[in-house]
Short mmCIF file of C-alpha atoms and ligand atoms in Angstrom, two decimals:
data_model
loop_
_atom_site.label_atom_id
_atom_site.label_comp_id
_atom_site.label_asym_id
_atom_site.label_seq_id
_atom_site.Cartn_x
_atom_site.Cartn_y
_atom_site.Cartn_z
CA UNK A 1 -39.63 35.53 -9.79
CA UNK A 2 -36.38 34.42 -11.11
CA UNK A 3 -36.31 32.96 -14.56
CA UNK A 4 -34.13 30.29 -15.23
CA UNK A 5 -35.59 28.30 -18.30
CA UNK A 6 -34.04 30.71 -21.33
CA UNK A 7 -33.64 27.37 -23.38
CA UNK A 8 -37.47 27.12 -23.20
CA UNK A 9 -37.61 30.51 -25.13
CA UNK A 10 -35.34 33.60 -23.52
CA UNK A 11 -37.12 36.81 -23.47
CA UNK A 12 -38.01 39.05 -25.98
CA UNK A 13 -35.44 41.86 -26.53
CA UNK A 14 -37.07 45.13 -26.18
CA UNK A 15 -35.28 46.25 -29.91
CA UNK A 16 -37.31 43.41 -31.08
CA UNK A 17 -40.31 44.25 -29.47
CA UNK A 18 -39.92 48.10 -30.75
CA UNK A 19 -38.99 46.98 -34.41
CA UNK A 20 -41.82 45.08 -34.33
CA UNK A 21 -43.94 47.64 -32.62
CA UNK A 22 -42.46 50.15 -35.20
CA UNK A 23 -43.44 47.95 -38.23
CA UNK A 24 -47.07 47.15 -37.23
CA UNK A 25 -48.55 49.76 -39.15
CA UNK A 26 -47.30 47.98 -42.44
CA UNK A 27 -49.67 45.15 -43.71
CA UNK A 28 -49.10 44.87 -47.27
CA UNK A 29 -48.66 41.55 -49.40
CA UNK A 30 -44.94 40.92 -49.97
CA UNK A 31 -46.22 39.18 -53.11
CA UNK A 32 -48.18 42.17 -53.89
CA UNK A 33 -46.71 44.10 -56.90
CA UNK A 34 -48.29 47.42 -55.55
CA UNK A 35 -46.66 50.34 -53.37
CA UNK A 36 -47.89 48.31 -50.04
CA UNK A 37 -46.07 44.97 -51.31
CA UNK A 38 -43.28 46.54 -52.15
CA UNK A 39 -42.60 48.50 -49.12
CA UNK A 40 -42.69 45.09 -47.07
CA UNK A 41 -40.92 43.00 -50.06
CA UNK A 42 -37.66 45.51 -48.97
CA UNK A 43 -37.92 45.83 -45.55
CA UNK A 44 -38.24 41.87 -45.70
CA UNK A 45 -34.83 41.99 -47.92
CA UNK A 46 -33.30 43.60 -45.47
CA UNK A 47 -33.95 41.25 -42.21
CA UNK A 48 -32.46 38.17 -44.87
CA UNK A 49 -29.72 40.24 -44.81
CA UNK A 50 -29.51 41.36 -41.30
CA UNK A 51 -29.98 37.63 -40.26
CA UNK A 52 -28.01 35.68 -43.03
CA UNK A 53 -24.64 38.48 -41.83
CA UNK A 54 -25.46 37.55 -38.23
CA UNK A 55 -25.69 33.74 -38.54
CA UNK A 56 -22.88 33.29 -41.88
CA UNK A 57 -25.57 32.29 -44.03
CA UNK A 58 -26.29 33.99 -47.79
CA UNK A 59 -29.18 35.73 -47.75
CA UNK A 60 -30.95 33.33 -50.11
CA UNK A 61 -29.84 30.52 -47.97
CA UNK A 62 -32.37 31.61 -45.76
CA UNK A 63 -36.13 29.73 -45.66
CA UNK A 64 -38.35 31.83 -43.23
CA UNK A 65 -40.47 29.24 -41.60
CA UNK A 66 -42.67 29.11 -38.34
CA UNK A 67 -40.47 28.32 -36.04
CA UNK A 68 -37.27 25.65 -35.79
CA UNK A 69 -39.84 22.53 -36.03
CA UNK A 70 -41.38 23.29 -39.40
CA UNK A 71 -37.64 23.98 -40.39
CA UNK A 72 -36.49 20.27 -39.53
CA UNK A 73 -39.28 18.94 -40.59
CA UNK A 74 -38.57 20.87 -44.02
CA UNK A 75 -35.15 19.36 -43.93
CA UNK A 76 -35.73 16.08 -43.05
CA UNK A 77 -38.25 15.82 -45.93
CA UNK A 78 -35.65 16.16 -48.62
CA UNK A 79 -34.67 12.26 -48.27
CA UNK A 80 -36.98 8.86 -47.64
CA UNK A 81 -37.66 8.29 -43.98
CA UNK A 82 -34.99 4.67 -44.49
CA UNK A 83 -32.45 7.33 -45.70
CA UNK A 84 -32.25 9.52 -42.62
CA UNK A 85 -29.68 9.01 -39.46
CA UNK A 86 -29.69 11.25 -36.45
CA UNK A 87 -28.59 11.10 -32.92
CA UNK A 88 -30.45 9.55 -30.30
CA UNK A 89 -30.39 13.06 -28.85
CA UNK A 90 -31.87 14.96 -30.47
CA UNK A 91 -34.99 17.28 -29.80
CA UNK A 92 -38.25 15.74 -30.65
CA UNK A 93 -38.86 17.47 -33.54
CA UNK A 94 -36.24 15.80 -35.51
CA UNK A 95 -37.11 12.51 -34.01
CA UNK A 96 -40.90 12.69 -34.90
CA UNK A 97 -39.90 14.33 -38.46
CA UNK A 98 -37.27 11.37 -39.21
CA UNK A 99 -40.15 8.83 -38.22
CA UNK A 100 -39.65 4.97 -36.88
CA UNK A 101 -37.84 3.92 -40.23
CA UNK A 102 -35.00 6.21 -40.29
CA UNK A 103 -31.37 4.90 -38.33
CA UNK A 104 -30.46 6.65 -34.46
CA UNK A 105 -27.27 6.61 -33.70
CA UNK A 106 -26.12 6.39 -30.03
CA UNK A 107 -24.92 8.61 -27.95
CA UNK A 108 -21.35 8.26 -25.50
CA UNK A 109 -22.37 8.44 -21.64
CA UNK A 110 -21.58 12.06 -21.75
CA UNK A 111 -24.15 12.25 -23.97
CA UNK A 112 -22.12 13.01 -27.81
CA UNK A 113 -22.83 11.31 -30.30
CA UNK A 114 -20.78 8.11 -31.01
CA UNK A 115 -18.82 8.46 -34.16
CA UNK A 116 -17.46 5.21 -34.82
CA UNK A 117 -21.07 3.94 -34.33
CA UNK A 118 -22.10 6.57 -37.05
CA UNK A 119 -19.38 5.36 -39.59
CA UNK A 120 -20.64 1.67 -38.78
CA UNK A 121 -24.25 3.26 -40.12
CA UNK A 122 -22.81 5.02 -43.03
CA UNK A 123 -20.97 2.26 -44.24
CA UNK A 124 -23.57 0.38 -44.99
CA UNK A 125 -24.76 2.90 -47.34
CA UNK A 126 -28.22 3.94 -47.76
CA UNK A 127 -28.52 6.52 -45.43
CA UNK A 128 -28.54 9.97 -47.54
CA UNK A 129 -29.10 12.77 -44.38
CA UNK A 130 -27.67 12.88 -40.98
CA UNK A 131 -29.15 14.79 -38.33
CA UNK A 132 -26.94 15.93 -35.83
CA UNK A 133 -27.66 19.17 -33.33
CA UNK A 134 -25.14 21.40 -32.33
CA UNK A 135 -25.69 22.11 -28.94
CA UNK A 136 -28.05 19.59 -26.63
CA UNK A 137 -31.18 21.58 -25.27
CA UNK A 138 -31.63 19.25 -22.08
CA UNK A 139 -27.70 19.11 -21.04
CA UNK A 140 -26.00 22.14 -23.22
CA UNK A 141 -23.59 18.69 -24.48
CA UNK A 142 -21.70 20.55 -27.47
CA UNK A 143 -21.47 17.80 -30.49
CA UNK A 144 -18.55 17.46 -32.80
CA UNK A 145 -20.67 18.88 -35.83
CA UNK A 146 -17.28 19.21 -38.00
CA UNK A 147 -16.42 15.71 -37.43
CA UNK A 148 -19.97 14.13 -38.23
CA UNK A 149 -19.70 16.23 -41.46
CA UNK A 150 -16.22 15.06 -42.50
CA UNK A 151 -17.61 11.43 -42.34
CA UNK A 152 -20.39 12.30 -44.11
CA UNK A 153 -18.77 13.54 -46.74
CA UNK A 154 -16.59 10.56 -47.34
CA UNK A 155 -20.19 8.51 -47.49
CA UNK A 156 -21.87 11.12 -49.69
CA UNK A 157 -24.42 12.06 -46.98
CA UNK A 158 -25.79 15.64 -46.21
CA UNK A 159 -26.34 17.08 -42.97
CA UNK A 160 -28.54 18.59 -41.20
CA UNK A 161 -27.86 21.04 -37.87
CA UNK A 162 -30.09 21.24 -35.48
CA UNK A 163 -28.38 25.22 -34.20
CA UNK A 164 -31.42 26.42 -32.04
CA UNK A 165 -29.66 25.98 -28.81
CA UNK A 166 -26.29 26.84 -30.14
CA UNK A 167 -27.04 30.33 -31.59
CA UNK A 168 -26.10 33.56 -29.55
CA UNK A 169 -24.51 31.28 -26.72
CA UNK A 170 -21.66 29.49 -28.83
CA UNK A 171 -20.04 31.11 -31.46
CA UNK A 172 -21.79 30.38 -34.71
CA UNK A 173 -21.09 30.26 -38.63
CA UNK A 174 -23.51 28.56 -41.03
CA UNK A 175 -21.14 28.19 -43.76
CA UNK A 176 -17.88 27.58 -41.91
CA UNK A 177 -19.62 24.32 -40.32
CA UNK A 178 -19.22 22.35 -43.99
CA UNK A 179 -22.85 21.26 -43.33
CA UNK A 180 -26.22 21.32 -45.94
CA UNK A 181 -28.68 22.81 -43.77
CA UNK A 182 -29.23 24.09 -40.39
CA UNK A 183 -32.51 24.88 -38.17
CA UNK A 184 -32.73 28.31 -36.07
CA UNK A 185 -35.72 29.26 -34.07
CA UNK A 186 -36.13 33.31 -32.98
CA UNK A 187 -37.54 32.76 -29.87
CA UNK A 188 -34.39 31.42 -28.42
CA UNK A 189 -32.30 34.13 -29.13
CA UNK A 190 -34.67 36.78 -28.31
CA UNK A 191 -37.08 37.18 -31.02
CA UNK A 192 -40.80 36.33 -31.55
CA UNK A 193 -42.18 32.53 -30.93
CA UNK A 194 -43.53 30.80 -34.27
CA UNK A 195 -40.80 32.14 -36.94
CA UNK A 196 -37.58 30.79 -37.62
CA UNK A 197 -35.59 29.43 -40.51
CA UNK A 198 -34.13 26.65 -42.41
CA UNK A 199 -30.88 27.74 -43.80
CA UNK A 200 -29.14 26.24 -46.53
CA UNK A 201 -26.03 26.08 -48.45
CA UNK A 202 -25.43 27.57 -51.68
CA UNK A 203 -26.42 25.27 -54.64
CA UNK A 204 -28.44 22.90 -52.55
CA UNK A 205 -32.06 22.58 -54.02
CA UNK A 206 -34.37 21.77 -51.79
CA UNK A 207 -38.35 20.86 -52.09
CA UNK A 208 -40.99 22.48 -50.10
CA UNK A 209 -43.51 20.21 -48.20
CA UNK A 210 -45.89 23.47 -47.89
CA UNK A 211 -47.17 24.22 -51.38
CA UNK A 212 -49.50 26.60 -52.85
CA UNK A 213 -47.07 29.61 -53.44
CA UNK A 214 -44.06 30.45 -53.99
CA UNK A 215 -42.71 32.68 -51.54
CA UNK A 216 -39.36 31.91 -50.23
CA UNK A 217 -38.37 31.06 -53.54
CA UNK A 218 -40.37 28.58 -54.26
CA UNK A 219 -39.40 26.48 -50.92
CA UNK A 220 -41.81 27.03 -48.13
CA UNK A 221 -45.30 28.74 -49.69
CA UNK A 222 -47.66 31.13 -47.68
CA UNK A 223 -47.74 34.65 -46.79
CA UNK A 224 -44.30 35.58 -45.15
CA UNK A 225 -45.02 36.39 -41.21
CA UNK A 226 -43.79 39.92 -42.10
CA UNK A 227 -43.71 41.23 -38.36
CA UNK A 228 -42.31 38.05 -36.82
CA UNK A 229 -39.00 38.47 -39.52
CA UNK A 230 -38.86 42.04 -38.20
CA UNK A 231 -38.41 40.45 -34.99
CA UNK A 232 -36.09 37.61 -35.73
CA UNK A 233 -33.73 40.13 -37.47
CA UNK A 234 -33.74 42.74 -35.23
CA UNK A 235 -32.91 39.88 -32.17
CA UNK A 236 -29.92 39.26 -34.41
CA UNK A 237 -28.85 42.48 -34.83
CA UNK A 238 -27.09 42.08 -30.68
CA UNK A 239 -25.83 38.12 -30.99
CA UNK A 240 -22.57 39.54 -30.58
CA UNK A 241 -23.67 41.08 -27.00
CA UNK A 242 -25.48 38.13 -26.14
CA UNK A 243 -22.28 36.23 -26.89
CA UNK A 244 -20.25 38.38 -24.74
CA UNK A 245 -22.43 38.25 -21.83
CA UNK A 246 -22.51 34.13 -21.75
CA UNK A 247 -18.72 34.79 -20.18
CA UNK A 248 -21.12 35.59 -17.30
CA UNK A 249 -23.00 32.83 -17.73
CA UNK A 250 -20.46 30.60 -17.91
CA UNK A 251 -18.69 31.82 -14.64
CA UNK A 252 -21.93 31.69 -12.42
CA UNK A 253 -23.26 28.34 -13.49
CA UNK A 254 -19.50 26.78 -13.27
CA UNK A 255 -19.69 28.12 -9.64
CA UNK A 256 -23.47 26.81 -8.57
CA UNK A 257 -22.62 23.20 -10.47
CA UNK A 258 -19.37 23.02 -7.78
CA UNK A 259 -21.23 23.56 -5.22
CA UNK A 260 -23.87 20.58 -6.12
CA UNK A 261 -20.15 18.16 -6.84
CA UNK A 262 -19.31 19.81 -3.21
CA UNK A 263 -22.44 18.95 -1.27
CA UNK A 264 -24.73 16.87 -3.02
CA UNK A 265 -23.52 13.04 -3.50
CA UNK A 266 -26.77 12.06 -4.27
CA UNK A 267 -26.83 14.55 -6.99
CA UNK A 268 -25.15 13.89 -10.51
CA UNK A 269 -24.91 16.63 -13.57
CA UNK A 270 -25.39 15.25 -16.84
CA UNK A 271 -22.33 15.48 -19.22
CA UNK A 272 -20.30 17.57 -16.82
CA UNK A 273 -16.86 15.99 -18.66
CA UNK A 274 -18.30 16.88 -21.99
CA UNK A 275 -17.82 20.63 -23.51
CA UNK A 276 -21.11 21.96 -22.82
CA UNK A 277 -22.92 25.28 -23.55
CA UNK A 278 -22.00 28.24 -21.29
CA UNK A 279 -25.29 28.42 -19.88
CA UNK A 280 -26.89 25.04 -19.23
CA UNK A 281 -26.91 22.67 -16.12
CA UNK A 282 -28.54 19.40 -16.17
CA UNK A 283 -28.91 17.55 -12.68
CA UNK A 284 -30.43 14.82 -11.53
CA UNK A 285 -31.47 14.18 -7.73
CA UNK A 286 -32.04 11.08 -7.26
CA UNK A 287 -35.07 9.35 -6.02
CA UNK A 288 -36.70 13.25 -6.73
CA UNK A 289 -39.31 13.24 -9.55
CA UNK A 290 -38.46 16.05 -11.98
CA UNK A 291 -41.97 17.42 -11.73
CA UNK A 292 -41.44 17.86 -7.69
CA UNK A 293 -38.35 19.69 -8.29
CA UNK A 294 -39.75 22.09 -10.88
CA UNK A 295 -43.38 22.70 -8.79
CA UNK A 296 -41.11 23.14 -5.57
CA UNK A 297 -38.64 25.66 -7.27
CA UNK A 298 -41.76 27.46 -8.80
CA UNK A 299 -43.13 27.83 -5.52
CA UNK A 300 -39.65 29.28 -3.91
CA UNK A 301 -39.94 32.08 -6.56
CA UNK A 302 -37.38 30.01 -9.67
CA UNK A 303 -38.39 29.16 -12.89
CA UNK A 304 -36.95 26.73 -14.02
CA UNK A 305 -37.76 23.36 -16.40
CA UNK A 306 -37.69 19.36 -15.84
CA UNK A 307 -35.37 17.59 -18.53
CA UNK A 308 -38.18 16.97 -20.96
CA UNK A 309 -41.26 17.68 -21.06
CA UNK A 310 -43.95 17.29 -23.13
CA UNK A 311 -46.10 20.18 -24.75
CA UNK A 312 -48.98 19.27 -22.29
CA UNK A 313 -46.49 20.37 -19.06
CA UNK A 314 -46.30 16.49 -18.54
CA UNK A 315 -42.75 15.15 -17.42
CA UNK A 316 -41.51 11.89 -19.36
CA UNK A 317 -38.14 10.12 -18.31
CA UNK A 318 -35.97 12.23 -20.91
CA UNK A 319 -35.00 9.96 -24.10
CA UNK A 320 -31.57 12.31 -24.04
CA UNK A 321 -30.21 10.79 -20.47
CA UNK A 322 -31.47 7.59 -21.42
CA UNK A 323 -29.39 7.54 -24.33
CA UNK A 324 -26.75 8.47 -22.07
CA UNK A 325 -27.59 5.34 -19.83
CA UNK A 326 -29.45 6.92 -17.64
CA UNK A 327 -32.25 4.22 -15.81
CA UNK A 328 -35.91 5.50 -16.16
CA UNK A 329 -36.33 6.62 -12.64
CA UNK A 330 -32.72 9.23 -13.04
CA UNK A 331 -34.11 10.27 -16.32
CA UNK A 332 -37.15 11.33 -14.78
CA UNK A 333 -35.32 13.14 -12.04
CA UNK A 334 -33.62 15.81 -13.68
CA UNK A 335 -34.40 19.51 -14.31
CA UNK A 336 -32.65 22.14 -16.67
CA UNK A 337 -31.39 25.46 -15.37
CA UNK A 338 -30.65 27.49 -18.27
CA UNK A 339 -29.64 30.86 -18.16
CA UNK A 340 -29.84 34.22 -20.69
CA UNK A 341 -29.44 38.12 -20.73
CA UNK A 342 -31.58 38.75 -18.24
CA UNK A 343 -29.48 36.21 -15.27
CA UNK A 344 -27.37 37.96 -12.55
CA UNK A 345 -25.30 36.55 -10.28
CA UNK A 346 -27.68 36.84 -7.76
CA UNK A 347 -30.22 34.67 -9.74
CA UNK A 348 -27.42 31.60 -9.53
CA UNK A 349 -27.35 31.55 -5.55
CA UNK A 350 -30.91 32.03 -5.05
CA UNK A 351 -31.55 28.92 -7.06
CA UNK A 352 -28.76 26.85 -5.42
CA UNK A 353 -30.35 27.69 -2.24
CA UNK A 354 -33.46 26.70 -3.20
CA UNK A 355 -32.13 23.36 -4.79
CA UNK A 356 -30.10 22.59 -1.71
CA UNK A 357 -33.00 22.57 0.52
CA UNK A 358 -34.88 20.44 -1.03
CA UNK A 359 -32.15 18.36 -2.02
CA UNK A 360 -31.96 18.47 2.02
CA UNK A 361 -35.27 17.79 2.59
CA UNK A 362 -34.89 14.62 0.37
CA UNK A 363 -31.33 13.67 1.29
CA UNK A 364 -31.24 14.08 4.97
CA UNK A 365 -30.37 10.45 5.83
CA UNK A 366 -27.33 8.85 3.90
CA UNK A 367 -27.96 6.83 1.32
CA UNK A 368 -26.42 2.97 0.40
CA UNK A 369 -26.13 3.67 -3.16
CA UNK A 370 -24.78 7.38 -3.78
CA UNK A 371 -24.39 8.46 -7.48
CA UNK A 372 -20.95 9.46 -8.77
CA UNK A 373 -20.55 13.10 -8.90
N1 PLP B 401 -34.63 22.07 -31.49
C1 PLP B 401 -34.21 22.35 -30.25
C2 PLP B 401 -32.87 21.86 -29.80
C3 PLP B 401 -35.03 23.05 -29.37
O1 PLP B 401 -34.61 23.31 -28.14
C4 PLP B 401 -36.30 23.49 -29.84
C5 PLP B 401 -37.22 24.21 -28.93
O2 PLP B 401 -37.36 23.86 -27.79
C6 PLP B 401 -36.69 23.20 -31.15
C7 PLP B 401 -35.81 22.49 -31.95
C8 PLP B 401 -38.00 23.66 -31.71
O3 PLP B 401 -37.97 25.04 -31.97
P1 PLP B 401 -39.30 25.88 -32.25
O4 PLP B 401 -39.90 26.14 -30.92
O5 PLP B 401 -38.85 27.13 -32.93
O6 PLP B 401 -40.17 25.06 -33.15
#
C-alpha cells in the first residue's frame, strides 16, 4: 500500500514512538507536589522547551491542548463571535469555532485570501481577531500571513494562525510571523493524534474555556496528557530533517502535476499559480466524484484523500474550491495527494499511473467543454 494522505496525519516517527514507549512507565500527577509529580513536572519542562526552540515560540507561550481543534477553538474564544474574521478557507475547525456571526473573507481564484476585501472588513471596525491559516490543508495554497498581520495591526486586530499544515514542510517561526497566536497539531508532523498546542505571544493574556484547574498556567485546565507531550516534542526534535527532505517532495510532485497539465485536459489542479506547500496536489477530474477516485485508488494499492471530507468518511463539495469558484459538481471532484517522510519517488509514478487510468477510463471520448489546465 502506498500512502499518500500525510496531511490527514503523517506517520508516527519511530523516536516518538520510543520516547513515548520509554516514558510509559512514569504516571505521576504533574500537579502532584510528591517525587512522582515532580519527575513528570521536569520531563514536561523539558518537551515546552524542546517544542517552543523547534517552532520559535517561548516556552510559556506554549498551551498543551488535545489536538489543533481544541487550540482554535481556545483562540477563537478570546473575542465575541461578531468580532471574529477569517478566511473562507479555512479548516472546519475554525469555521465551526468562529460560528455564523463572525465575518469570512473571500478568497482569490487561486485560493489566497483577498486582502483588499479584508481591509474593506477591518475598516469598518468591530472585528477584534482574524483568522488566517498558513498553509491550505486541501490545496497546500501558502497565504500571505505577514501581510494579513500588517493590516491588522493598523486596525488593532489580533491574529490567529492556523500552522498545522505549515509546520515541518515550510519553514516556520512563531514569533518572527508578528502574529498573537498560532494552532499546531502533533500528529501532522509525526507525533501522537489528540495533543497539540495553542501558542501565544509574549504578554498576551488569554482565558481558558476548559476550567477546573490550572495547569497550563491557568489557560487550558486538566491533567496534562504527559505521554502524548513526550511525543509531540520528541517529533520536533527532527523538523529540520523533515524540512530537508520536502526538497524531495517538492521535486516528485512538481513532476507527477506536469504530467496531469501534459495529458489530462479534463483535469485542473487547484491553485497551481499560487505558492503552494512542497508536498500537496489538489486535482479535480471532472465529471469524477471524489469518492470514486479515492475508493478506486484504494483499491489499486494508493492511499490517498478526497478534498474534504467529513469525520464520518462522507465526501461534501469542498467549501475551500468553492471559495475559489469552483461549481459544486468540481468541488466534489477533487482528491488530495499529500506526501511525507515516508514518500519515494517510486510512490509518485505509481499513483500517476493509477490516476491516469482512470482518468482514461473516464476521459476516453473528448469532451465539448475541457477545463483549463
Ligand atoms: N487545521 C488544519 C489546517 C488541519 O489540517 C487540521 C487537521 O486536519 C486541523 C486544523 C485539526 O487538527 P487536529 O486534528 O489536531 O485537531
Amino acid at each position: 500500500m502506498t500512502y499518500l494522505d500525510h496531511n490527514a496525519t503523517t506517520p508516527l516517527k519511530p523516536q516518538a514512538a520510543a520516547r513515548m514507549a520509554h516514558m510509559a512507565g512514569l504516571w505521576g500527577n504533574a500537579s502532584s507536589v510528591h517525587r512522582y509529580g515532580r519527575e513528570v513536572r521536569q520531563h514536561m519542562m523539558a518537551a515546552r522547551h524542546t517544542l517552543s526552540g523547534a517552532v520559535g515560540a517561548t516556552p510559556a507561550g506554549i498551551v498543551f491542548c488535545s489536538g489543533a481543534t481544541e487550540a482554535l477553538h481556545l483562540a477563537l474564544a478570546q473575542c465575541a463571535p461578531t468580532q471574529v474574521a477569517y478566511t473562507a478557507i479555512e479548516h472546519d475547525a475554525v469555521r465551526a469555532a468562529a460560528g455564523t456571526q463572525a465575518t469570512v473573507i473571500p478568497a482569490t481564484p487561486d485560493g489566497v485570501v483577498h486582502l483588499i476585501a479584508l481591509e474593506k472588513i477591518l475598516q469598518q471596525g468591530s472585528i477584534k481577531l482574524v483568522a488566517c491559516m498558513l498553509a491550505n490543508n486541501e490545496t497546500g495554497v501558502l497565504q500571505p500571513v505577514a501581510d494579513v498581520a500588517a493590516l491588522a495591526k493598523k486596525y488593532g486586530a489580533m491574529v490567529v494562525v492556523d500552522a498545522v499544515q505549515a509546520v515541518g514542510k515550510i519553514p516556520f517561526h512563531f514569533g518572527s510571523l508578528g502574529v498573537d497566536m498560532a494552532a499546531i497539531s502533533a500528529h501532522k508532523m509525526g507525533g501522537p493524534a489528540g495533543m497539540g498546542a495553542l501558542l501565544v505571544r509574549e504578554g498576551l493574556d488569554i482565558r481558558p474555556i476548559l476550567r477546573g484547574g490550572g495547569q497550563e498556567m491557568n489557560r487550558r485546565a486538566g491533567t496534562e496528557n504527559f505521554l502524548g507531550i513526550m511525543g509531540f516534542a520528541a517529533a520536533a526534535e527532527t523538523l529540520e530533517a523533515d524540512l530537508a527532505f520536502q526538497q524531495n517532495l517538492s521535486a516528485w510532485k512538481n513532476a507527477f502535476e506536469e504530467k496531469i497539465v501534459a495529458h489530462a485536459p479534463h483535469a485542473t489542479i487547484a491553485g497551481r499559480r499560487a505558492p503552494r506547500l512542497p508536498n500537496t496536489t489538489c486535482v479535480i477530474m471532472k465529471n469524477t466524484p471524489s469518492e470514486t477516485q479515492v475508493v478506486t485508488m484504494d483499491l489499486e494499492g494508493i492511499a490517498i484523500s478526497a478534498g474534504a471530507a467529513c469525520s464520518s468518511g462522507r465526501v461534501k463539495p469542498s467549501h475551500v474550491l468553492q471559495a475559489m469558484g469552483f461549481d459544486a459538481a468540481d468541488a466534489a471532484s477533487a482528491i488530495r495527494i499529500s506526501s511525507g517522510r515516508t514518500t519515494t519517488e517510486a510512490d509518485y509514478v505509481q499513483a500517476w499511473q493509477v490516476w491516469l487510468s482512470l482518468y482514461q477510463r473516464k476521459h476516453s471520448t473528448p469532451s465539448t467543454t475541457p477545463l483549463a489546465a
